[in-house]
């Protein structure tokens, strides 16, 4: 899995006044849990653009100004209700020998014969929750739709999960090919024409 580095400064003052001053300067207060201690830090809001405003997932290296590096993943993020500016971010520290839980985006591969024949590909789950060691988690989960005809579904059990596990029920549908409205209308028109021709004969 890809990793991003966030250059940050450890926070000494945690009061509301200090937090407001940080935000006014364009910085985001953050905290990382999961280790021996809880670490409070701050980084400029620009540092988070490739982490937050993307469909991709990443692990993070929090590079503190005291020389400490912390490997982590984003756990929770708070936005301002009207401006959508980032108010606060929670991270969880990760370790080489401890499994983590993440949501990984789904990417389709192949060409569906059902879509080629007028069907619509519908996603039931664009991201899937998985559990495994950070080094084993993929950047994306590939969903092969090359066998999907109209009416077929692709289940989570049909996806490759080598090195990690899906935290979903076996009957979870990832995507399916449905009849499009145009395809249904064309079929109905064809049936009506056939019926008319048969009556004329």
XYZ file of C-alpha atoms in Angstrom:
201
model
C 0.000 0.000 0.000
C 1.195 3.506 -0.816
C 2.395 5.736 1.990
C 2.336 9.509 2.462
C 4.594 11.552 4.705
C 3.111 14.349 6.789
C 5.598 16.809 8.257
C 4.210 17.791 11.640
C 4.952 19.494 14.928
C 4.162 17.993 18.296
C 1.635 20.041 20.258
C 2.476 21.244 23.735
C -0.590 23.386 24.443
C -3.983 21.691 24.019
C -6.379 24.413 25.169
C -9.194 25.899 23.098
C -7.347 29.178 22.660
C -4.250 27.435 21.300
C -6.373 25.235 19.024
C -8.180 28.263 17.599
C -4.860 29.984 16.935
C -3.613 26.894 15.091
C -6.665 26.779 12.856
C -6.475 30.505 12.138
C -2.919 29.921 10.907
C -4.095 27.199 8.515
C -2.990 24.290 10.672
C -4.969 21.191 11.642
C -4.849 19.750 15.184
C -4.420 15.979 15.139
C -3.961 13.070 17.503
C -2.586 9.570 17.037
C -3.686 6.676 19.238
C -2.695 3.047 19.451
C 0.857 3.281 20.747
C 2.265 3.380 24.249
C 1.291 7.039 24.474
C -1.210 9.357 22.810
C 0.554 11.901 20.594
C -0.964 15.302 19.810
C 0.460 17.104 16.806
C -0.375 19.674 14.161
C 0.363 20.089 10.475
C -0.602 22.584 7.797
C -3.892 21.810 6.079
C -2.132 21.522 2.695
C -0.327 18.425 3.959
C -3.599 16.490 4.023
C -4.903 17.175 0.503
C -3.565 13.931 -1.010
C -4.774 11.953 1.985
C -8.301 13.320 2.423
C -9.474 14.568 -0.973
C -8.910 11.351 -2.910
C -10.712 8.031 -3.370
C -7.414 6.222 -2.777
C -6.209 4.945 0.578
C -2.766 5.355 2.102
C -0.803 4.623 5.184
C 0.842 7.676 6.711
C 4.255 8.462 8.115
C 3.872 11.273 10.640
C 7.295 12.935 10.684
C 7.477 15.003 13.875
C 9.870 17.912 14.256
C 11.605 16.128 17.137
C 12.831 13.425 14.757
C 10.181 10.825 15.631
C 8.371 9.001 12.828
C 5.014 7.345 13.508
C 3.368 4.950 11.054
C -0.401 5.366 11.115
C -3.690 5.295 9.243
C -6.484 7.851 9.212
C -9.225 6.865 11.645
C -11.647 9.802 11.750
C -11.895 13.319 10.397
C -14.063 16.280 11.363
C -15.075 19.016 8.921
C -16.539 22.451 9.564
C -20.309 22.208 8.904
C -20.435 25.222 6.579
C -16.925 25.753 5.167
C -15.893 22.055 4.935
C -12.462 22.968 6.281
C -10.725 20.220 8.216
C -11.166 20.789 11.957
C -9.502 17.726 13.455
C -8.058 14.354 12.415
C -7.635 11.177 14.436
C -4.972 8.639 13.431
C -4.261 5.125 14.700
C -0.675 3.945 14.957
C 0.127 0.778 13.021
C 2.711 -1.912 13.642
C 4.283 -4.563 11.419
C 2.912 -7.402 13.545
C -0.604 -6.108 14.260
C -3.552 -6.390 11.890
C -5.458 -3.236 11.012
C -8.915 -2.597 9.591
C -9.387 -0.353 6.563
C -11.867 0.346 3.786
C -10.296 -0.319 0.374
C -11.761 1.005 -2.907
C -13.047 -1.468 -5.502
C -11.849 -1.255 -9.121
C -13.405 -3.307 -11.923
C -11.381 -5.239 -14.481
C -12.510 -6.841 -17.720
C -15.524 -6.118 -19.896
C -18.957 -7.340 -18.916
C -20.956 -9.029 -21.712
C -24.100 -7.882 -19.946
C -23.045 -4.236 -20.186
C -22.077 -4.784 -23.837
C -25.634 -5.991 -24.479
C -27.264 -2.903 -22.980
C -27.208 -3.625 -19.266
C -26.089 -1.235 -16.549
C -23.344 -2.034 -14.060
C -24.520 -1.126 -10.573
C -22.162 -0.944 -7.597
C -23.534 -2.113 -4.272
C -20.188 -1.523 -2.530
C -17.549 0.820 -3.903
C -15.357 0.259 -0.836
C -14.908 -2.913 1.192
C -13.769 -3.265 4.787
C -10.794 -5.575 5.178
C -8.482 -6.708 7.956
C -4.826 -7.659 7.722
C -1.261 -6.524 8.208
C -0.602 -3.118 6.654
C 2.100 -4.630 4.422
C -0.455 -7.095 2.989
C -3.269 -4.654 2.240
C -3.711 -3.683 -1.433
C -4.164 -0.170 -2.830
C -7.371 -1.399 -4.458
C -9.501 -4.515 -4.676
C -9.931 -5.827 -8.205
C -13.381 -7.038 -9.215
C -13.378 -9.033 -12.469
C -16.672 -8.405 -14.273
C -15.778 -10.245 -17.499
C -18.265 -13.055 -16.729
C -21.185 -10.872 -15.671
C -24.226 -11.144 -17.916
C -27.479 -9.241 -17.429
C -28.952 -10.325 -14.109
C -25.640 -11.650 -12.725
C -24.107 -10.548 -9.426
C -20.524 -10.521 -8.180
C -20.187 -11.538 -4.540
C -17.428 -10.678 -2.103
C -16.478 -14.371 -1.912
C -15.486 -14.242 -5.601
C -12.785 -11.629 -4.970
C -9.152 -12.351 -4.253
C -8.299 -11.855 -0.577
C -4.836 -13.354 -0.313
C -3.045 -11.963 2.743
C -6.143 -10.355 4.302
C -9.797 -11.037 5.056
C -13.048 -9.320 4.143
C -15.182 -8.150 7.050
C -18.440 -8.743 5.192
C -21.005 -11.528 5.018
C -20.435 -14.070 2.244
C -23.641 -12.997 0.488
C -22.501 -9.362 0.174
C -23.010 -8.198 -3.418
C -20.192 -6.017 -4.750
C -21.773 -5.192 -8.098
C -24.365 -6.503 -10.535
C -25.544 -5.991 -14.097
C -29.139 -4.860 -14.401
C -31.395 -4.292 -17.378
C -31.337 -0.682 -18.463
C -34.634 1.091 -19.068
C -33.785 1.453 -22.760
C -32.976 -2.231 -23.070
C -36.313 -3.146 -21.442
C -38.223 -0.734 -23.705
C -36.467 -2.102 -26.800
C -37.366 -5.647 -25.771
C -41.008 -4.688 -25.202
C -41.176 -2.930 -28.573
C -39.700 -5.987 -30.232
C -42.316 -8.226 -28.629
C -45.114 -5.874 -29.730
C -43.814 -5.834 -33.322
C -43.558 -9.610 -33.363
C -47.117 -9.914 -32.035
C -48.409 -7.468 -34.678
C -46.681 -9.335 -37.486
C -48.053 -12.662 -36.241
C -51.602 -11.228 -36.117
C -51.255 -9.848 -39.652
C -50.266 -13.238 -40.964
